[in-house]
mmCIF file of C-alpha atoms in Angstrom:
data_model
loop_
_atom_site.group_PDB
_atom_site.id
_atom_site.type_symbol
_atom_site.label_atom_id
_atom_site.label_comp_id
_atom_site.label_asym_id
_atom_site.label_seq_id
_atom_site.Cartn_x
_atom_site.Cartn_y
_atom_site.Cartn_z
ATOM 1 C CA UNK A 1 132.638 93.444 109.984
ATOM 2 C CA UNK A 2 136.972 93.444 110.935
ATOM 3 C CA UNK A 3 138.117 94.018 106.810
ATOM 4 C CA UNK A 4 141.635 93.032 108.799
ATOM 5 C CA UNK A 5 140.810 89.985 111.151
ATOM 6 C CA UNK A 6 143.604 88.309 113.160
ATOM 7 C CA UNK A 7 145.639 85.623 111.356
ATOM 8 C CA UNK A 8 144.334 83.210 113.280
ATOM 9 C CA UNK A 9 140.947 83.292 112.143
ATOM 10 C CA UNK A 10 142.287 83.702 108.758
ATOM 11 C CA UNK A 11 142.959 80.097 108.115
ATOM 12 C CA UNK A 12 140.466 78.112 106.416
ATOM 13 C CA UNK A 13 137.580 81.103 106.474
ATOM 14 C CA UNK A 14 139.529 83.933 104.564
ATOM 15 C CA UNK A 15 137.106 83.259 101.748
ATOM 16 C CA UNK A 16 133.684 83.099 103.580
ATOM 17 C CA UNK A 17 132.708 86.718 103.953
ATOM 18 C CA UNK A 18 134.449 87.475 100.201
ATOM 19 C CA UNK A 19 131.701 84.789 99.438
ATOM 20 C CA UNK A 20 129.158 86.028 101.541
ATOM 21 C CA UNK A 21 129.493 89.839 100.147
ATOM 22 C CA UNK A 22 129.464 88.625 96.524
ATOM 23 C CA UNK A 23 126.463 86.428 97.137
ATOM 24 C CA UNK A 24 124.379 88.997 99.026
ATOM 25 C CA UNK A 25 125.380 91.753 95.710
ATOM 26 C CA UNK A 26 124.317 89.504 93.331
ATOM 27 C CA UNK A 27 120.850 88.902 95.660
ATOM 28 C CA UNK A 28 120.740 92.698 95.557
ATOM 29 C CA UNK A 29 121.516 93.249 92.317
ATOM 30 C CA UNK A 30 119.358 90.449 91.140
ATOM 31 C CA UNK A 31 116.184 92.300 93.218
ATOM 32 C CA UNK A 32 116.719 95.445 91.897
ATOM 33 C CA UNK A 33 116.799 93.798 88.425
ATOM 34 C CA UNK A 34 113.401 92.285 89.577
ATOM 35 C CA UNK A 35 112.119 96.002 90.476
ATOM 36 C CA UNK A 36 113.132 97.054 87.356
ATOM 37 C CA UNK A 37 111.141 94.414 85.215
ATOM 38 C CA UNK A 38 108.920 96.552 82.755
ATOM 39 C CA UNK A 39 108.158 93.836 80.435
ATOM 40 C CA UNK A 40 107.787 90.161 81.437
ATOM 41 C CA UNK A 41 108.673 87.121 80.416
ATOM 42 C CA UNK A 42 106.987 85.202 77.655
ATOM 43 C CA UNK A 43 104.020 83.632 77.799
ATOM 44 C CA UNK A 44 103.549 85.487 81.436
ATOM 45 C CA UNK A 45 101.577 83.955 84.217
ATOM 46 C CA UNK A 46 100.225 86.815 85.958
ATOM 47 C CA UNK A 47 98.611 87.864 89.390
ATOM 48 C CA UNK A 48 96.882 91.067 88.786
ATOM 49 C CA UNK A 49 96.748 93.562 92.368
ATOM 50 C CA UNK A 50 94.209 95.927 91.965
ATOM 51 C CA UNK A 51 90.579 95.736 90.638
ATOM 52 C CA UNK A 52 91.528 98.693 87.784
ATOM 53 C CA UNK A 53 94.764 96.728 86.754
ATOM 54 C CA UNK A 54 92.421 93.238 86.257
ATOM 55 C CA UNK A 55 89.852 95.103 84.079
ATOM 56 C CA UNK A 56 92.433 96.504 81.750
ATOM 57 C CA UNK A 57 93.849 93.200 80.819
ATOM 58 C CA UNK A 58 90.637 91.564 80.331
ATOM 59 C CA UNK A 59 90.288 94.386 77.931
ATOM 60 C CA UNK A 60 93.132 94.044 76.048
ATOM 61 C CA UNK A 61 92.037 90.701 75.738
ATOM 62 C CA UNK A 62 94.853 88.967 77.408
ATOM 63 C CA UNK A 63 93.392 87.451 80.566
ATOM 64 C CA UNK A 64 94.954 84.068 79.752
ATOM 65 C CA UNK A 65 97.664 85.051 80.725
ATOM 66 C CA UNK A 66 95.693 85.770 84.317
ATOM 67 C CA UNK A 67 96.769 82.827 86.980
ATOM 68 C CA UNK A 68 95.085 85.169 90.213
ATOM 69 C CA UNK A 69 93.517 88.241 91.162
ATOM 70 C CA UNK A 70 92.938 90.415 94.344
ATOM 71 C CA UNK A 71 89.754 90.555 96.638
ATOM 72 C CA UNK A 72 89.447 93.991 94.545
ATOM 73 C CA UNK A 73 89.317 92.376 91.522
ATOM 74 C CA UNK A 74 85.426 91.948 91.297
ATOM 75 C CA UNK A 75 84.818 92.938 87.604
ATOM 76 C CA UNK A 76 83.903 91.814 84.708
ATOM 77 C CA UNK A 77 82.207 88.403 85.929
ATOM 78 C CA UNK A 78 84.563 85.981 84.762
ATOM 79 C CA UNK A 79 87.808 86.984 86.696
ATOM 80 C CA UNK A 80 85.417 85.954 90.060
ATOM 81 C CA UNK A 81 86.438 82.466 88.626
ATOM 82 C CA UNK A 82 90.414 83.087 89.493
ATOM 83 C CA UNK A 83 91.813 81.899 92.849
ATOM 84 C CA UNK A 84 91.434 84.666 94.841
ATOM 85 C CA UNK A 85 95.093 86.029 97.064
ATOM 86 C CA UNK A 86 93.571 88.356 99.509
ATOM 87 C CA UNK A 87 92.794 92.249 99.624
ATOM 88 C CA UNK A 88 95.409 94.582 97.760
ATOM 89 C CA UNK A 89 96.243 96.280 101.287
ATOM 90 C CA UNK A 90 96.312 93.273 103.199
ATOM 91 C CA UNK A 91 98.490 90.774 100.664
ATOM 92 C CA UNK A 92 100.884 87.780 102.358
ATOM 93 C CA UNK A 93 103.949 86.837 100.119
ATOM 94 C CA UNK A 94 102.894 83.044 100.752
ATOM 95 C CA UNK A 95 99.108 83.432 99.166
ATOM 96 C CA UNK A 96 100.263 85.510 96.358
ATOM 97 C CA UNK A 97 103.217 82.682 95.444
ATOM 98 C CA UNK A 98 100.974 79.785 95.912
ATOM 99 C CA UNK A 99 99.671 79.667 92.633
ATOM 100 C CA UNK A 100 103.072 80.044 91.025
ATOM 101 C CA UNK A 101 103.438 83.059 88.668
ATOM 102 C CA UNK A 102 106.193 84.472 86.428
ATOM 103 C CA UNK A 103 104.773 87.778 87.326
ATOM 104 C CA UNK A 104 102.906 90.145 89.585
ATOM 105 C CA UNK A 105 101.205 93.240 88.430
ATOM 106 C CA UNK A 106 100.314 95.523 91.644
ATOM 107 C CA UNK A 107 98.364 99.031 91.343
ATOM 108 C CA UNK A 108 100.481 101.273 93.797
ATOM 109 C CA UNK A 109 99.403 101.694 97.425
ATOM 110 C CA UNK A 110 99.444 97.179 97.482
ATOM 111 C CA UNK A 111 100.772 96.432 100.208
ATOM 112 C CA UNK A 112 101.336 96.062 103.347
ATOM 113 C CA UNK A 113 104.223 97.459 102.684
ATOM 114 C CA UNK A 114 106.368 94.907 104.216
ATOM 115 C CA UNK A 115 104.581 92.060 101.991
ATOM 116 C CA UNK A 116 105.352 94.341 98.772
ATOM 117 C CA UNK A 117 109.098 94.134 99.884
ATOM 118 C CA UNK A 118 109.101 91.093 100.145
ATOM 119 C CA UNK A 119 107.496 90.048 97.026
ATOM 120 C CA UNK A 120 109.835 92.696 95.225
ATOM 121 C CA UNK A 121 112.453 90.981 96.308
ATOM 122 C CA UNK A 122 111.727 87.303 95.133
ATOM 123 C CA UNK A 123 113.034 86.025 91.858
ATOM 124 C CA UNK A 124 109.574 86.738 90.304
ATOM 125 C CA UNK A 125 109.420 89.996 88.317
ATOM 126 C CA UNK A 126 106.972 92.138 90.628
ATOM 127 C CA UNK A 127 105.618 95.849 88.358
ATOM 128 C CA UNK A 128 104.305 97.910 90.045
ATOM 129 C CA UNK A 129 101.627 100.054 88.292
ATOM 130 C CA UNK A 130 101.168 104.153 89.321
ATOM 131 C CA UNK A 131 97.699 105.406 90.122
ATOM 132 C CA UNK A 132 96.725 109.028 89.077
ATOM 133 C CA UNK A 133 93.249 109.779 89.457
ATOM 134 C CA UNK A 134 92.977 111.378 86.588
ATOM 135 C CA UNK A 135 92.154 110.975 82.697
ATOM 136 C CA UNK A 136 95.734 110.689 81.880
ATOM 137 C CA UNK A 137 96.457 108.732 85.142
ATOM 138 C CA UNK A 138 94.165 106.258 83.342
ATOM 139 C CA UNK A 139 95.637 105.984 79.625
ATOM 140 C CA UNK A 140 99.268 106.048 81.812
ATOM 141 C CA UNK A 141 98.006 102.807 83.538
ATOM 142 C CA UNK A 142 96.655 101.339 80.259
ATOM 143 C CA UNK A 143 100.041 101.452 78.490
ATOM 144 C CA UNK A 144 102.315 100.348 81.093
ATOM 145 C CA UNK A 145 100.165 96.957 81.841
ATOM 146 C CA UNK A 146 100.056 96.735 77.687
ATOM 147 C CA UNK A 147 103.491 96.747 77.682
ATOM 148 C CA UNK A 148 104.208 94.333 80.616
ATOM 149 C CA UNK A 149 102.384 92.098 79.045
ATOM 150 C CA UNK A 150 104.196 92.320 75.194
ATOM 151 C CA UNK A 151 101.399 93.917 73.360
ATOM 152 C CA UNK A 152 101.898 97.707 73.456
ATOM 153 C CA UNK A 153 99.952 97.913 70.090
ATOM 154 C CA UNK A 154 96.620 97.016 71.505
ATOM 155 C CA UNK A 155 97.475 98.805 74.805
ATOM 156 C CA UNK A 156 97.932 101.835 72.158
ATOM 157 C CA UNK A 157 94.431 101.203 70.756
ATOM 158 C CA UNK A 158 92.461 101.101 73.960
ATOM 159 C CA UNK A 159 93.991 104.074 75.521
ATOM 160 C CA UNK A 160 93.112 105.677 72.302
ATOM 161 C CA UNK A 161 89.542 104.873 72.659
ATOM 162 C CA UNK A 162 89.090 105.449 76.435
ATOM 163 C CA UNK A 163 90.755 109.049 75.383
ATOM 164 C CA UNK A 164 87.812 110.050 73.698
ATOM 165 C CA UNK A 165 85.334 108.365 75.962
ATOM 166 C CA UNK A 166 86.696 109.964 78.787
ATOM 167 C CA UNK A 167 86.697 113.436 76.842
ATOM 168 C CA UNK A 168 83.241 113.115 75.726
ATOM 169 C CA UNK A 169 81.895 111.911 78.878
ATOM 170 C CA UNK A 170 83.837 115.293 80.850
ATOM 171 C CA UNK A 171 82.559 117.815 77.929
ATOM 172 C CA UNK A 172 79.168 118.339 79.089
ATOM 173 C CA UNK A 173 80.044 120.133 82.518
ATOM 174 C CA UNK A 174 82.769 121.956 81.065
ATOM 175 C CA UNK A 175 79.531 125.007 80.946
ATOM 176 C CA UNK A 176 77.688 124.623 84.222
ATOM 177 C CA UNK A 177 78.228 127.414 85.745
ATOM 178 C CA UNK A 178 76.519 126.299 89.416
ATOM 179 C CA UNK A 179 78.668 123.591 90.668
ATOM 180 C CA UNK A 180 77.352 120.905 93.390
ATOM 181 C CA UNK A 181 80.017 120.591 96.551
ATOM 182 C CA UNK A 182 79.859 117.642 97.396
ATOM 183 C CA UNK A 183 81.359 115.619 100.386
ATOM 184 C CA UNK A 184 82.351 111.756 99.624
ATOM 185 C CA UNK A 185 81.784 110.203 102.686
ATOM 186 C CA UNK A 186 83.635 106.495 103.255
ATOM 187 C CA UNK A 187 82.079 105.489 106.344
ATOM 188 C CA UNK A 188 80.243 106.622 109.564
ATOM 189 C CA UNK A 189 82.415 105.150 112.981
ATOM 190 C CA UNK A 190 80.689 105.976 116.089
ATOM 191 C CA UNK A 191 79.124 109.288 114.451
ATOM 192 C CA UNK A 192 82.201 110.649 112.982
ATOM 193 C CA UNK A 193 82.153 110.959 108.993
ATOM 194 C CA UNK A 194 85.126 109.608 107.564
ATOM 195 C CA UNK A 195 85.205 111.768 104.482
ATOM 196 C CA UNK A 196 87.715 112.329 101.371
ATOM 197 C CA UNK A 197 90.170 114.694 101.041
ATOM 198 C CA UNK A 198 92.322 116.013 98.226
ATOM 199 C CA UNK A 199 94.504 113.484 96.393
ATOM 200 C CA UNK A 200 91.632 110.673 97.010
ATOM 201 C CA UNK A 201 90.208 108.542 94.244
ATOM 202 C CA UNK A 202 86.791 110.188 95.278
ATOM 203 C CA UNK A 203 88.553 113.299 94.664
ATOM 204 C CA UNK A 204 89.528 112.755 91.410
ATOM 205 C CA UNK A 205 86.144 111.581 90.092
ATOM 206 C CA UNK A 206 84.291 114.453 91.885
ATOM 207 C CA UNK A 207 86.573 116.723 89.994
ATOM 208 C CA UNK A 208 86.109 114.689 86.452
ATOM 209 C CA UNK A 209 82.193 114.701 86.963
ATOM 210 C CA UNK A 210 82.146 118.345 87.396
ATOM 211 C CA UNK A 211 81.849 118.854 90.876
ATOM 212 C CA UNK A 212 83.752 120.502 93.805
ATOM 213 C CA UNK A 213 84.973 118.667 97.130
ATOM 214 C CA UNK A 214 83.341 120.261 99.604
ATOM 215 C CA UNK A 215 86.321 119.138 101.874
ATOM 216 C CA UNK A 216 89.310 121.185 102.072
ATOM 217 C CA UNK A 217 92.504 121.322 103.998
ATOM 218 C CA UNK A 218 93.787 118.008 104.148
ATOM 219 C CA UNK A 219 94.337 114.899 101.768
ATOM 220 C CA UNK A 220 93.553 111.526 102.268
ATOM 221 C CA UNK A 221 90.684 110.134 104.171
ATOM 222 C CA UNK A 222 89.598 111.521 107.780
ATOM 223 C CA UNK A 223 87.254 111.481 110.115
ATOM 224 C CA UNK A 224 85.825 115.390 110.214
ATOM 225 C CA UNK A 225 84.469 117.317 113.128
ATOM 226 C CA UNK A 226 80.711 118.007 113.335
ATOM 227 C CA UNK A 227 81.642 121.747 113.093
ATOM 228 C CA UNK A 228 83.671 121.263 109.459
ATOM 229 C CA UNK A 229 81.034 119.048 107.660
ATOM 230 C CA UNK A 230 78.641 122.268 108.563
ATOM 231 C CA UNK A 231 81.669 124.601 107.347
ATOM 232 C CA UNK A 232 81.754 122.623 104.745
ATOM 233 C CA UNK A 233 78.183 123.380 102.966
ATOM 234 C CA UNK A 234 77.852 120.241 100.460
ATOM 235 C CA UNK A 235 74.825 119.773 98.569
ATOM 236 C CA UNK A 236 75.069 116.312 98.032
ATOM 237 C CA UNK A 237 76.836 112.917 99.860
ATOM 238 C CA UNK A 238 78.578 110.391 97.552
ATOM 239 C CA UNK A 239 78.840 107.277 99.204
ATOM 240 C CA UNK A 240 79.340 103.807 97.905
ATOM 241 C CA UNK A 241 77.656 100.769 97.429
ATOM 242 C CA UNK A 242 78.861 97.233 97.778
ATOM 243 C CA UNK A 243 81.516 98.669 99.904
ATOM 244 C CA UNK A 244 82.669 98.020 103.681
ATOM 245 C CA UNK A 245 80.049 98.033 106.246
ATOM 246 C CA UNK A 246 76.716 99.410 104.824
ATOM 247 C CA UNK A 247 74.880 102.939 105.954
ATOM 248 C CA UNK A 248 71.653 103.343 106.348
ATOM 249 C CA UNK A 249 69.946 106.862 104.564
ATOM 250 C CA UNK A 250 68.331 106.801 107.939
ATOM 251 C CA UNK A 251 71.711 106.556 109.922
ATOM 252 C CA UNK A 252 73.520 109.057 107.571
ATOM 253 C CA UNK A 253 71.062 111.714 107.633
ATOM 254 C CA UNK A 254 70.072 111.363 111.132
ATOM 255 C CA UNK A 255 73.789 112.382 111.903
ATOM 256 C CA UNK A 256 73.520 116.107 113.164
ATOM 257 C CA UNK A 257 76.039 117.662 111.255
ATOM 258 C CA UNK A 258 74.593 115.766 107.928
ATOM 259 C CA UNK A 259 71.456 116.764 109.053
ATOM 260 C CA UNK A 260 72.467 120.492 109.157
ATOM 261 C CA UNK A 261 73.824 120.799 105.642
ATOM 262 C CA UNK A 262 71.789 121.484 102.255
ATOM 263 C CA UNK A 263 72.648 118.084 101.419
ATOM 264 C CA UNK A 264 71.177 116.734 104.651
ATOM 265 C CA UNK A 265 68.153 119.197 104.172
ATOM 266 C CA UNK A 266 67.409 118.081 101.322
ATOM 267 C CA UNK A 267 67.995 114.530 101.811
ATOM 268 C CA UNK A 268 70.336 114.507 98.662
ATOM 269 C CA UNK A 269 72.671 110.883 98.907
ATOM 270 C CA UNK A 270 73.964 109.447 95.430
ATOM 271 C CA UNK A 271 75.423 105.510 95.993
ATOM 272 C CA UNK A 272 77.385 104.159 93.148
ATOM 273 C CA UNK A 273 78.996 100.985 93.005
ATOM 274 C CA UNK A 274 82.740 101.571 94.531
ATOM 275 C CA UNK A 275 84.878 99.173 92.105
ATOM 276 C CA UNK A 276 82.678 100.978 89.409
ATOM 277 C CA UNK A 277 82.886 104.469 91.012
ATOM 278 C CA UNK A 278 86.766 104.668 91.876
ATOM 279 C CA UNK A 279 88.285 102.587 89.600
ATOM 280 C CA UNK A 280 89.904 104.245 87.369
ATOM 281 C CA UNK A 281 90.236 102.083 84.491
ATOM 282 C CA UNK A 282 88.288 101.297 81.543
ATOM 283 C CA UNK A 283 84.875 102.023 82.871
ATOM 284 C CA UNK A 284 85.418 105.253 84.111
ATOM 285 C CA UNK A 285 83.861 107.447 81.379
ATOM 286 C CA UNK A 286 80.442 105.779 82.071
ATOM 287 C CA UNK A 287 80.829 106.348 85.612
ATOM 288 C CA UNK A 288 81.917 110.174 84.978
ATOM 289 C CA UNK A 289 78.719 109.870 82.929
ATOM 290 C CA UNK A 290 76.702 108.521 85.450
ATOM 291 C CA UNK A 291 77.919 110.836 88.189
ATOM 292 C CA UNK A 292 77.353 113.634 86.347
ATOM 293 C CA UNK A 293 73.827 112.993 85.490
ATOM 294 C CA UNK A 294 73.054 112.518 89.024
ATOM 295 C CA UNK A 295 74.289 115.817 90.197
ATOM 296 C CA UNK A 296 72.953 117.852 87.027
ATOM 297 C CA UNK A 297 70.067 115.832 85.414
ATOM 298 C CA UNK A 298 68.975 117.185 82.127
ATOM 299 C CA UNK A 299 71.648 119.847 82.103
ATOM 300 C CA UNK A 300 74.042 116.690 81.085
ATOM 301 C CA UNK A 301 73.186 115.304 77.668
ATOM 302 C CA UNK A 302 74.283 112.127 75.879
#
């Protein structure tokens, strides 16, 4: 842009760019508002992002104010009735304004992130909710979507409650001295284990179940070499169920590097539910409960 353009081209567009600068600041500033939004606008009309996010409006009671939900968004029952705007990683701007909300409530990691930037930058207030996997990642998500949606009171309530579910439910393996090593594996693509890393959902609930990661090294999900899943010794395979394309125990364990490990040995494979498993929302203490009984049995008591 010339700030000092010939006086010929002065006359009769001096003010076009002025115009044009203070429009696109008040776009920006009027996004970055947007960004910004931590409480929305009353009565909101909200597309939930995330299957986690979902659940913990539905218990704070205030799905009515639900318009949509994400392909995620499986539980409880009833929110299978919403229109549905696509997976959480694979969102389009259009789907996600076609059923015209006054707000959109995304779990981090939504994206792609392209769509997100979009959507951010619309006149609809877009809050985006952190994910820690962790019991105070979880209470953290319960407040801010309580107080997006005006009623930090109850949001205060529930995270009080799933506070001391989730501290009962971790107690009991707070003595077991053994612990299993175990190796969440996400899928099996043309042999190779994709398995989780540190900073991983599966992580995080491996951890909260009392159990060790038999992965280290990286973070995230990869696919491992034959000669690591060996290294890496795990007594038992996490996988989950109702989840991407399905694995047979006869495919899994038939894998030679599965096949070489105790876990493989002995044939040891716990499913769980993934929504259920890696949520991370108000269900999580039963599925810490769950887990925990699989990998320890009577050593874990009620």
């Amino acid at each position: 842009m010339r700030f000092f353009p010939r006086l010929s081209t002065v006359r009769g567009s001096i003010f076009r760019p002025v115009i044009g600068i203070s429009m696109a600041v008040i776009a920006l500033q009027s996004a970055s508002a947007m960004e910004g939004t931590a409480v929305f606008a009353d009565p909101p009309k909200i597309v939930a992002v995330g299957g986690s996010i979902t659940e913990i409006v539905y218990a704070l009671g205030e799905e009515k104010h639900l318009v949509a939900r994400d392909s995620t968004s499986r539980y409880p029952k009833a929110a299978l009735e919403l229109p549905d705007v696509g997976y959480m990683r694979a969102l389009s701007p259009e789907g996600v304004l076609s059923v015209n909300p006054t707000g959109i409530l995304a779990l981090h990691g939504s994206g792609p992130k392209e769509a997100v930037d979009v959507l951010k930058k619309t006149s609809v207030p877009f809050i985006e909710v952190p994910e820690h996997y962790s019991h105070e990642g979880i209470l953290e998500k319960v407040r801010i979507v309580g107080k997006a949606l005006g009623v930090d009171a109850k949001a205060e309530v529930l995270a009080g409650e799933l506070d001391a579910k989730l501290t009962a439910a971790e107690k009991p393996t707070t003595s077991i001295k053994e612990r299993k090593r175990i190796l969440f594996v996400l899928s099996i693509q043309g042999g190779k284990i994709l398995a989780a890393g540190s900073e991983t959902a599966a992580d995080g609930m491996v951890k909260l179940a009392g159990g060790v990661n038999a992965v280290e090294g990286f973070s995230g999900y990869k696919q491992m070499s034959d000669e690591a899943i060996i290294t890496a010794r795990p007594d038992v395979i996490l996988m989950m169920s109702n989840a991407g394309p399905p694995v047979s125990d006869d495919e899994l364990f038939g894998n030679p590097s599965i096949a070489s490990t105790p876990a493989g040995k002995a044939r040891k494979l716990i499913r769980i539910d993934g929504a259920y498993l890696l949520g991370f929302g108000p269900r999580t203490a039963d599925a810490i409960h769950d887990l925990a009984v699989s990998l320890y049995g009577g050593q874990v008591t009620d």
